[in-house]
CSV table of C-alpha atoms in Angstrom, one decimal:
chain,number,residue,atom,x,y,z
A,1,UNK,CA,64.6,114.7,118.1
A,2,UNK,CA,65.8,112.7,121.0
A,3,UNK,CA,69.3,111.3,121.1
A,4,UNK,CA,68.0,107.7,120.6
A,5,UNK,CA,65.7,108.6,117.8
A,6,UNK,CA,68.3,110.7,116.1
A,7,UNK,CA,70.9,107.9,116.2
A,8,UNK,CA,68.5,105.3,114.9
A,9,UNK,CA,67.4,107.6,112.1
A,10,UNK,CA,71.1,108.2,111.1
A,11,UNK,CA,71.8,104.5,111.1
A,12,UNK,CA,68.7,103.8,108.9
A,13,UNK,CA,69.8,106.5,106.5
A,14,UNK,CA,73.3,105.0,106.2
A,15,UNK,CA,72.0,101.5,105.6
A,16,UNK,CA,69.8,102.7,102.8
A,17,UNK,CA,72.6,104.7,101.3
A,18,UNK,CA,75.0,101.8,101.5
A,19,UNK,CA,72.6,99.5,99.7
A,20,UNK,CA,72.2,102.1,96.9
A,21,UNK,CA,75.9,102.9,96.4
A,22,UNK,CA,77.3,99.4,97.1
A,23,UNK,CA,79.6,101.0,99.6
A,24,UNK,CA,81.7,98.3,101.3
A,25,UNK,CA,83.0,96.8,98.0
A,26,UNK,CA,86.6,96.3,97.1
A,27,UNK,CA,87.0,100.0,96.0
A,28,UNK,CA,88.6,99.0,92.7
A,29,UNK,CA,92.2,98.0,92.0
A,30,UNK,CA,94.4,97.6,95.0
A,31,UNK,CA,97.8,99.4,95.1
A,32,UNK,CA,100.7,97.2,96.1
A,33,UNK,CA,102.5,98.2,99.3
A,34,UNK,CA,105.6,99.3,97.3
A,35,UNK,CA,103.7,101.4,94.8
A,36,UNK,CA,103.9,105.2,94.9
A,37,UNK,CA,100.7,106.3,96.6
A,38,UNK,CA,99.0,108.5,99.2
A,39,UNK,CA,97.4,107.0,102.3
A,40,UNK,CA,94.6,109.1,103.8
A,41,UNK,CA,94.0,108.8,107.5
A,42,UNK,CA,91.5,110.5,109.9
A,43,UNK,CA,92.6,111.0,113.5
A,44,UNK,CA,91.0,112.9,116.3
A,45,UNK,CA,92.0,116.4,117.5
A,46,UNK,CA,95.4,116.7,119.2
A,47,UNK,CA,96.2,113.1,118.4
A,48,UNK,CA,96.1,113.9,114.7
A,49,UNK,CA,98.7,116.6,115.2
A,50,UNK,CA,100.9,114.2,117.2
A,51,UNK,CA,100.4,111.4,114.7
A,52,UNK,CA,102.0,113.6,112.0
A,53,UNK,CA,105.4,113.1,113.8
A,54,UNK,CA,105.1,109.3,113.6
A,55,UNK,CA,103.8,109.5,110.0
A,56,UNK,CA,107.0,111.3,109.0
A,57,UNK,CA,109.1,108.6,110.6
A,58,UNK,CA,107.1,106.0,108.7
A,59,UNK,CA,107.5,107.7,105.3
A,60,UNK,CA,111.2,107.8,106.0
A,61,UNK,CA,111.1,104.0,106.0
A,62,UNK,CA,108.5,103.8,103.2
A,63,UNK,CA,109.3,106.7,100.9
A,64,UNK,CA,106.8,105.5,98.3
A,65,UNK,CA,103.9,106.1,100.7
A,66,UNK,CA,102.7,109.6,101.5
A,67,UNK,CA,100.6,109.7,104.7
A,68,UNK,CA,98.0,112.4,104.7
A,69,UNK,CA,96.5,112.8,108.3
A,70,UNK,CA,93.3,114.8,108.6
A,71,UNK,CA,92.4,116.1,112.1
A,72,UNK,CA,88.7,115.5,113.0
A,73,UNK,CA,87.2,116.7,116.3
A,74,UNK,CA,85.8,114.1,118.6
A,75,UNK,CA,82.6,116.1,118.8
A,76,UNK,CA,82.0,115.7,115.0
A,77,UNK,CA,83.8,112.5,114.1
A,78,UNK,CA,80.7,110.3,114.4
A,79,UNK,CA,78.7,112.4,112.0
A,80,UNK,CA,81.6,112.7,109.6
A,81,UNK,CA,82.1,108.9,109.5
A,82,UNK,CA,78.4,108.3,109.0
A,83,UNK,CA,78.2,110.9,106.2
A,84,UNK,CA,81.4,109.5,104.6
A,85,UNK,CA,80.0,106.0,104.7
A,86,UNK,CA,76.8,107.1,103.0
A,87,UNK,CA,78.6,109.1,100.4
A,88,UNK,CA,81.4,106.7,99.7
A,89,UNK,CA,84.0,109.3,100.8
A,90,UNK,CA,85.7,107.6,103.7
A,91,UNK,CA,89.5,107.8,104.0
A,92,UNK,CA,91.7,104.7,103.7
A,93,UNK,CA,92.2,104.5,107.5
A,94,UNK,CA,90.9,106.0,110.7
A,95,UNK,CA,91.4,106.1,114.4
A,96,UNK,CA,88.1,104.8,115.9
A,97,UNK,CA,87.0,105.1,119.5
A,98,UNK,CA,86.2,101.9,121.3
A,99,UNK,CA,82.5,102.5,121.7
A,100,UNK,CA,82.1,103.4,118.0
A,101,UNK,CA,83.3,100.0,116.7
A,102,UNK,CA,80.1,98.1,116.9
A,103,UNK,CA,78.1,100.6,114.8
A,104,UNK,CA,80.6,100.7,111.9
A,105,UNK,CA,81.1,96.9,112.0
A,106,UNK,CA,77.3,96.6,111.6
A,107,UNK,CA,77.3,99.0,108.7
A,108,UNK,CA,79.8,96.8,106.9
A,109,UNK,CA,82.3,99.6,106.3
A,110,UNK,CA,85.3,98.0,107.9
A,111,UNK,CA,87.9,95.6,106.4
A,112,UNK,CA,88.4,92.6,108.7
A,113,UNK,CA,91.8,92.4,110.3
A,114,UNK,CA,94.3,90.0,108.7
A,115,UNK,CA,94.9,87.6,111.6
A,116,UNK,CA,98.2,86.4,110.1
A,117,UNK,CA,99.6,89.9,110.2
A,118,UNK,CA,98.2,90.8,113.7
A,119,UNK,CA,98.0,88.5,116.6
A,120,UNK,CA,95.5,88.7,119.4
A,121,UNK,CA,98.0,87.6,122.0
A,122,UNK,CA,100.2,90.6,121.3
A,123,UNK,CA,97.5,92.9,122.8
A,124,UNK,CA,95.7,93.2,126.1
A,125,UNK,CA,92.6,90.9,125.8
A,126,UNK,CA,89.9,93.6,126.3
A,127,UNK,CA,91.5,95.9,123.7
A,128,UNK,CA,91.3,93.2,121.1
A,129,UNK,CA,87.9,91.7,122.1
A,130,UNK,CA,86.2,95.1,121.8
A,131,UNK,CA,86.8,94.9,118.1
A,132,UNK,CA,85.4,91.4,117.5
A,133,UNK,CA,82.0,90.4,116.2
A,134,UNK,CA,81.1,86.8,115.2
A,135,UNK,CA,84.7,85.8,115.6
A,136,UNK,CA,86.2,88.4,113.3
A,137,UNK,CA,88.3,91.4,114.4
A,138,UNK,CA,87.7,94.7,112.6
A,139,UNK,CA,90.3,96.9,114.2
A,140,UNK,CA,93.8,96.7,115.6
A,141,UNK,CA,94.3,98.1,119.1
A,142,UNK,CA,96.3,101.3,119.0
A,143,UNK,CA,96.2,102.7,122.6
A,144,UNK,CA,94.2,101.9,125.7
A,145,UNK,CA,92.5,103.7,128.5
A,146,UNK,CA,91.7,102.1,131.8
A,147,UNK,CA,90.2,103.6,135.0
A,148,UNK,CA,91.8,103.8,138.4
A,149,UNK,CA,91.1,105.6,141.7
A,150,UNK,CA,92.8,108.9,142.4
A,151,UNK,CA,92.8,109.8,146.1
A,152,UNK,CA,94.2,112.5,148.4
A,153,UNK,CA,96.7,110.8,150.7
A,154,UNK,CA,97.1,113.8,153.0
A,155,UNK,CA,93.4,114.1,153.7
A,156,UNK,CA,93.2,110.3,154.1
A,157,UNK,CA,95.8,110.5,156.9
A,158,UNK,CA,93.9,113.3,158.5
A,159,UNK,CA,90.8,111.1,158.5
A,160,UNK,CA,92.8,108.2,160.0
A,161,UNK,CA,93.6,106.1,156.9
A,162,UNK,CA,97.2,105.3,155.8
A,163,UNK,CA,96.5,103.1,152.7
A,164,UNK,CA,94.4,103.0,149.6
A,165,UNK,CA,90.9,101.4,149.8
A,166,UNK,CA,91.1,97.9,148.4
A,167,UNK,CA,87.5,96.8,148.8
A,168,UNK,CA,84.1,98.3,148.4
A,169,UNK,CA,83.8,98.5,152.2
A,170,UNK,CA,87.2,100.3,152.4
A,171,UNK,CA,85.9,102.7,149.8
A,172,UNK,CA,82.7,103.4,151.7
A,173,UNK,CA,84.6,103.9,155.0
A,174,UNK,CA,87.2,106.2,153.5
A,175,UNK,CA,84.6,108.3,151.6
A,176,UNK,CA,82.7,108.8,154.9
A,177,UNK,CA,85.8,109.6,156.8
A,178,UNK,CA,86.9,112.2,154.3
A,179,UNK,CA,83.7,114.0,154.9
A,180,UNK,CA,83.3,113.5,158.6
A,181,UNK,CA,86.9,113.7,159.7
A,182,UNK,CA,89.0,114.9,156.8
A,183,UNK,CA,87.3,118.2,156.2
A,184,UNK,CA,86.1,117.3,152.6
A,185,UNK,CA,82.7,118.4,151.4
A,186,UNK,CA,82.1,115.1,149.6
A,187,UNK,CA,83.6,111.6,149.8
A,188,UNK,CA,83.7,110.5,146.2
A,189,UNK,CA,83.1,112.1,142.8
A,190,UNK,CA,80.4,110.2,140.8
A,191,UNK,CA,78.4,111.6,138.0
A,192,UNK,CA,74.7,111.1,138.9
A,193,UNK,CA,73.4,111.1,135.4
A,194,UNK,CA,73.6,112.7,131.9
A,195,UNK,CA,76.0,111.7,129.1
A,196,UNK,CA,79.0,109.7,130.2
A,197,UNK,CA,77.6,108.7,133.7
A,198,UNK,CA,77.9,105.0,132.6
A,199,UNK,CA,81.7,105.3,132.8
A,200,UNK,CA,81.6,105.6,136.6
A,201,UNK,CA,79.1,102.8,137.0
A,202,UNK,CA,80.5,100.1,134.7
A,203,UNK,CA,83.5,99.3,137.1
A,204,UNK,CA,80.9,98.6,139.9
A,205,UNK,CA,79.2,96.2,137.5
A,206,UNK,CA,82.3,94.4,136.4
A,207,UNK,CA,83.6,94.2,140.0
A,208,UNK,CA,80.5,92.1,140.9
A,209,UNK,CA,81.2,89.7,138.0
A,210,UNK,CA,78.2,91.2,136.1
A,211,UNK,CA,78.1,91.8,132.4
A,212,UNK,CA,76.3,94.3,130.1
A,213,UNK,CA,75.4,91.4,127.8
A,214,UNK,CA,74.9,87.8,128.6
A,215,UNK,CA,76.4,84.8,126.7
A,216,UNK,CA,73.3,84.9,124.5
A,217,UNK,CA,74.2,88.4,123.4
A,218,UNK,CA,71.2,89.9,125.1
A,219,UNK,CA,71.1,92.4,127.9
A,220,UNK,CA,71.9,91.1,131.4
A,221,UNK,CA,70.9,94.1,133.3
A,222,UNK,CA,68.4,92.6,135.7
A,223,UNK,CA,70.9,90.1,137.2
A,224,UNK,CA,71.7,90.0,140.9
A,225,UNK,CA,75.1,91.4,140.0
A,226,UNK,CA,73.6,94.4,138.3
A,227,UNK,CA,71.2,95.1,141.2
A,228,UNK,CA,74.2,95.0,143.6
A,229,UNK,CA,76.2,97.3,141.4
A,230,UNK,CA,73.3,99.8,141.0
A,231,UNK,CA,72.8,99.7,144.8
A,232,UNK,CA,76.4,100.3,145.5
A,233,UNK,CA,76.5,103.3,143.1
A,234,UNK,CA,73.3,104.7,144.8
A,235,UNK,CA,74.8,104.3,148.3
A,236,UNK,CA,77.1,107.3,147.8
A,237,UNK,CA,74.2,109.6,146.9
A,238,UNK,CA,71.9,108.2,149.6
A,239,UNK,CA,74.6,108.7,152.3
A,240,UNK,CA,75.4,112.2,151.1
A,241,UNK,CA,78.9,111.3,150.0
A,242,UNK,CA,78.5,112.3,146.3
A,243,UNK,CA,76.7,115.3,144.7
A,244,UNK,CA,73.2,114.6,143.4
A,245,UNK,CA,73.3,117.4,140.9
A,246,UNK,CA,75.3,117.2,137.7
A,247,UNK,CA,77.0,120.4,136.5
A,248,UNK,CA,78.0,120.4,132.8
A,249,UNK,CA,81.7,121.3,132.4
A,250,UNK,CA,82.5,120.4,136.0
A,251,UNK,CA,86.3,120.3,136.6
A,252,UNK,CA,87.0,117.6,139.1
A,253,UNK,CA,90.6,118.6,139.4
A,254,UNK,CA,89.6,122.0,140.9
A,255,UNK,CA,87.5,120.2,143.5
A,256,UNK,CA,90.2,117.7,144.1
A,257,UNK,CA,92.8,120.5,144.8
A,258,UNK,CA,90.3,122.5,146.9
A,259,UNK,CA,89.7,119.6,149.3
A,260,UNK,CA,86.1,119.4,148.2
A,261,UNK,CA,86.2,116.0,146.4
A,262,UNK,CA,89.2,113.8,147.6
A,263,UNK,CA,88.5,110.8,145.4
A,264,UNK,CA,87.6,110.2,141.8
A,265,UNK,CA,87.9,107.6,139.0
A,266,UNK,CA,89.7,108.5,135.8
A,267,UNK,CA,92.3,107.5,133.3
A,268,UNK,CA,96.0,107.9,133.0
A,269,UNK,CA,95.9,111.4,131.5
A,270,UNK,CA,95.0,112.8,134.9
A,271,UNK,CA,98.5,112.0,136.2
A,272,UNK,CA,100.0,114.6,134.0
A,273,UNK,CA,97.0,117.0,134.4
A,274,UNK,CA,97.4,117.0,138.1
A,275,UNK,CA,101.2,117.6,137.9
A,276,UNK,CA,100.7,120.5,135.4
A,277,UNK,CA,97.5,122.1,136.7
A,278,UNK,CA,97.8,121.5,140.4
A,279,UNK,CA,101.5,121.3,141.2
A,280,UNK,CA,100.9,122.2,144.9
A,281,UNK,CA,99.4,118.7,145.3
A,282,UNK,CA,102.8,117.1,144.8
A,283,UNK,CA,103.2,114.3,147.3
A,284,UNK,CA,99.6,114.6,148.5
A,285,UNK,CA,97.8,112.1,146.2
A,286,UNK,CA,98.2,108.7,144.7
A,287,UNK,CA,96.6,106.4,142.1
A,288,UNK,CA,95.3,103.0,143.2
A,289,UNK,CA,93.4,100.1,141.5
A,290,UNK,CA,89.7,100.4,141.6
A,291,UNK,CA,88.4,98.9,144.9
A,292,UNK,CA,87.1,95.3,144.6
A,293,UNK,CA,83.9,93.5,145.2
A,294,UNK,CA,84.5,90.0,143.7
A,295,UNK,CA,87.3,91.6,141.7
A,296,UNK,CA,89.0,94.9,140.9
A,297,UNK,CA,88.0,95.3,137.3
A,298,UNK,CA,88.2,98.4,135.1
A,299,UNK,CA,86.8,98.8,131.6
A,300,UNK,CA,89.0,99.5,128.5
A,301,UNK,CA,88.5,102.5,126.3
A,302,UNK,CA,90.9,104.0,123.9
A,303,UNK,CA,91.2,103.7,120.1
A,304,UNK,CA,91.9,101.2,117.4
A,305,UNK,CA,93.1,101.6,113.9
A,306,UNK,CA,90.6,100.6,111.2
A,307,UNK,CA,90.9,100.2,107.4
A,308,UNK,CA,87.8,100.9,105.3
A,309,UNK,CA,86.5,98.4,102.8
A,310,UNK,CA,86.5,100.9,100.0
A,311,UNK,CA,90.1,101.7,100.4
A,312,UNK,CA,92.4,101.1,97.3
A,313,UNK,CA,95.5,101.2,99.6
A,314,UNK,CA,94.9,98.3,102.0
A,315,UNK,CA,98.4,97.0,101.7
A,316,UNK,CA,99.8,100.4,102.6
A,317,UNK,CA,97.2,100.7,105.4
A,318,UNK,CA,98.4,97.4,106.8
A,319,UNK,CA,102.0,98.6,106.7
A,320,UNK,CA,101.2,101.8,108.6
A,321,UNK,CA,99.1,99.9,111.1
A,322,UNK,CA,101.9,97.5,111.7
A,323,UNK,CA,104.3,100.3,112.2
A,324,UNK,CA,102.0,102.1,114.7
A,325,UNK,CA,101.4,99.0,116.8
A,326,UNK,CA,105.0,97.7,117.2
A,327,UNK,CA,106.3,97.8,120.7
A,328,UNK,CA,108.9,100.5,120.0
A,329,UNK,CA,106.4,102.8,118.2
A,330,UNK,CA,103.8,102.3,120.9
A,331,UNK,CA,106.4,103.3,123.5
A,332,UNK,CA,107.3,106.4,121.5
A,333,UNK,CA,103.6,107.2,121.2
A,334,UNK,CA,103.3,107.0,125.0
A,335,UNK,CA,106.1,109.5,125.3
A,336,UNK,CA,104.3,111.8,122.8
A,337,UNK,CA,100.7,111.4,124.0
A,338,UNK,CA,100.9,109.8,127.5
A,339,UNK,CA,98.3,107.2,126.3
A,340,UNK,CA,98.7,103.6,127.4
A,341,UNK,CA,100.1,101.1,124.8
A,342,UNK,CA,97.8,98.4,123.8
A,343,UNK,CA,100.7,96.2,122.7
A,344,UNK,CA,101.8,94.3,125.8
A,345,UNK,CA,105.5,94.1,124.7
A,346,UNK,CA,105.7,97.9,124.7
A,347,UNK,CA,105.5,97.9,128.5
A,348,UNK,CA,109.0,96.4,128.5
A,349,UNK,CA,110.4,99.4,126.7
A,350,UNK,CA,112.5,101.9,128.8
A,351,UNK,CA,109.9,104.7,128.6
A,352,UNK,CA,107.3,102.5,130.2
A,353,UNK,CA,109.5,100.8,132.7
A,354,UNK,CA,110.5,104.3,134.0
A,355,UNK,CA,106.9,105.4,134.3
A,356,UNK,CA,106.7,105.1,138.1
A,357,UNK,CA,104.1,103.9,140.6
A,358,UNK,CA,101.0,105.4,138.9
A,359,UNK,CA,101.8,103.9,135.5
A,360,UNK,CA,102.2,100.5,137.1
A,361,UNK,CA,98.7,100.7,138.5
A,362,UNK,CA,97.3,101.2,135.1
A,363,UNK,CA,99.4,98.4,133.6
A,364,UNK,CA,97.9,96.1,136.2
A,365,UNK,CA,94.4,97.3,135.5
A,366,UNK,CA,94.8,96.5,131.8
A,367,UNK,CA,95.5,92.8,132.5
A,368,UNK,CA,92.0,92.3,134.1
A,369,UNK,CA,90.0,95.1,132.5
A,370,UNK,CA,86.9,94.2,130.3
A,371,UNK,CA,85.8,95.7,127.1
A,372,UNK,CA,82.5,97.5,126.3
A,373,UNK,CA,80.8,95.0,123.9
A,374,UNK,CA,80.9,96.3,120.3
A,375,UNK,CA,77.2,97.1,119.9
A,376,UNK,CA,75.8,98.8,116.9
A,377,UNK,CA,73.3,100.6,119.3
A,378,UNK,CA,75.8,101.5,122.1
A,379,UNK,CA,74.6,105.2,122.0
A,380,UNK,CA,71.0,104.2,122.7
A,381,UNK,CA,72.1,101.5,125.2
A,382,UNK,CA,74.2,103.9,127.2
A,383,UNK,CA,71.4,106.4,127.4
A,384,UNK,CA,69.2,103.9,129.1
A,385,UNK,CA,72.0,103.2,131.7
A,386,UNK,CA,72.4,106.9,132.3
A,387,UNK,CA,68.7,107.5,132.8
A,388,UNK,CA,68.6,104.6,135.3
A,389,UNK,CA,71.6,105.9,137.2
A,390,UNK,CA,70.0,109.3,137.5
A,391,UNK,CA,66.9,107.8,139.0
A,392,UNK,CA,69.0,105.8,141.5
A,393,UNK,CA,71.0,108.9,142.5
A,394,UNK,CA,67.7,110.5,143.4
A,395,UNK,CA,66.6,107.5,145.5
A,396,UNK,CA,64.9,105.0,143.2
A,397,UNK,CA,64.9,101.3,144.3
A,398,UNK,CA,67.9,99.5,142.7
A,399,UNK,CA,66.1,96.2,142.0
A,400,UNK,CA,63.1,98.0,140.4
A,401,UNK,CA,65.5,100.2,138.4
A,402,UNK,CA,67.5,97.3,137.1
A,403,UNK,CA,64.3,95.5,136.0
A,404,UNK,CA,63.2,98.6,134.1
A,405,UNK,CA,66.7,99.0,132.6
A,406,UNK,CA,66.6,95.4,131.3
A,407,UNK,CA,63.2,96.0,129.7
A,408,UNK,CA,64.3,99.3,128.1
A,409,UNK,CA,67.4,97.7,126.5
A,410,UNK,CA,66.1,94.4,125.4
A,411,UNK,CA,64.9,95.8,122.1
A,412,UNK,CA,68.2,97.4,121.3
A,413,UNK,CA,70.3,94.3,121.1
A,414,UNK,CA,70.0,91.0,119.2
């Protein structure tokens, strides 16, 4: 079964199951926040282990609430959530990745956020807006990811450049110079296709002022902005500045350290990864905002905290969510996990103020970043983007590719 067909089949199964089990109801009597109770939470991988530390601190302040955190792998969480929704066995709360929100909002499994308890203005706009459908928010932003440009300063100097590329032209020029003068094999790391390739292309789209969906909620992928973004992405392959073949499991840091690929887009976790895995690069690299066309605009990933409609511990879930999203706890979470706080006030805490030049770049990116729209069919939608990018990386015409991409996504939304 193809990825698209499989996802649609799963969704149809869940909708049927929900209609039969009335999943999404109140879940019975609600426990008061001060009642003795156990709050069940699903979190992903290492983050679940780290969350245990904060859960202990929370229970110290709320001794009546026992927080049970269950680790779930990112590779299986979607299936577990779908199965739990169908069987009525979801936990009280969960960490939910940004691109998963639309599907579970559509399935009516999530409790709307209390807008008196949580304020949109406390969070970076894109982190909040990615959880909103029809004017209602269904998740509270927990942490954020944004993308920036990592580049080798030593090789840039060798190639005749003494500052970060600020525009698309600068990026083209530096990529070519890295290869022609700096001794690098390639100029820029871009994934030419396969799962996840959309992550490298969306910043090109947002930089042009383009959107994935128009104001009418329908795909906007045949716009002039989309064609321009597709063409700019394709340039790096046409010019021999990016590899046309995708290698599963490719480790960009090894190529970065070996002078093969001197630039790549990634998130804040790479700062620590470079320091720990490639310490010989100290002083030879920097992070810069993504180069601009009309603007320098990243996209926001990360996770939000959701409460499920069937939970009988919604008051306790709200208490725990409030605790995890305060400025002080968000700053502490940054120290534990090195993920970016979604609460703007957390950036005034000492741990974030002392974060240095690289962290300041990501802070700036969060101010202007855009969300991935919360689509129920994001998996299918992203597959179509990835297929289009693979064709462009192999030389397909950008305008014709954008037109076909529009046609292939129109039936997935609205």
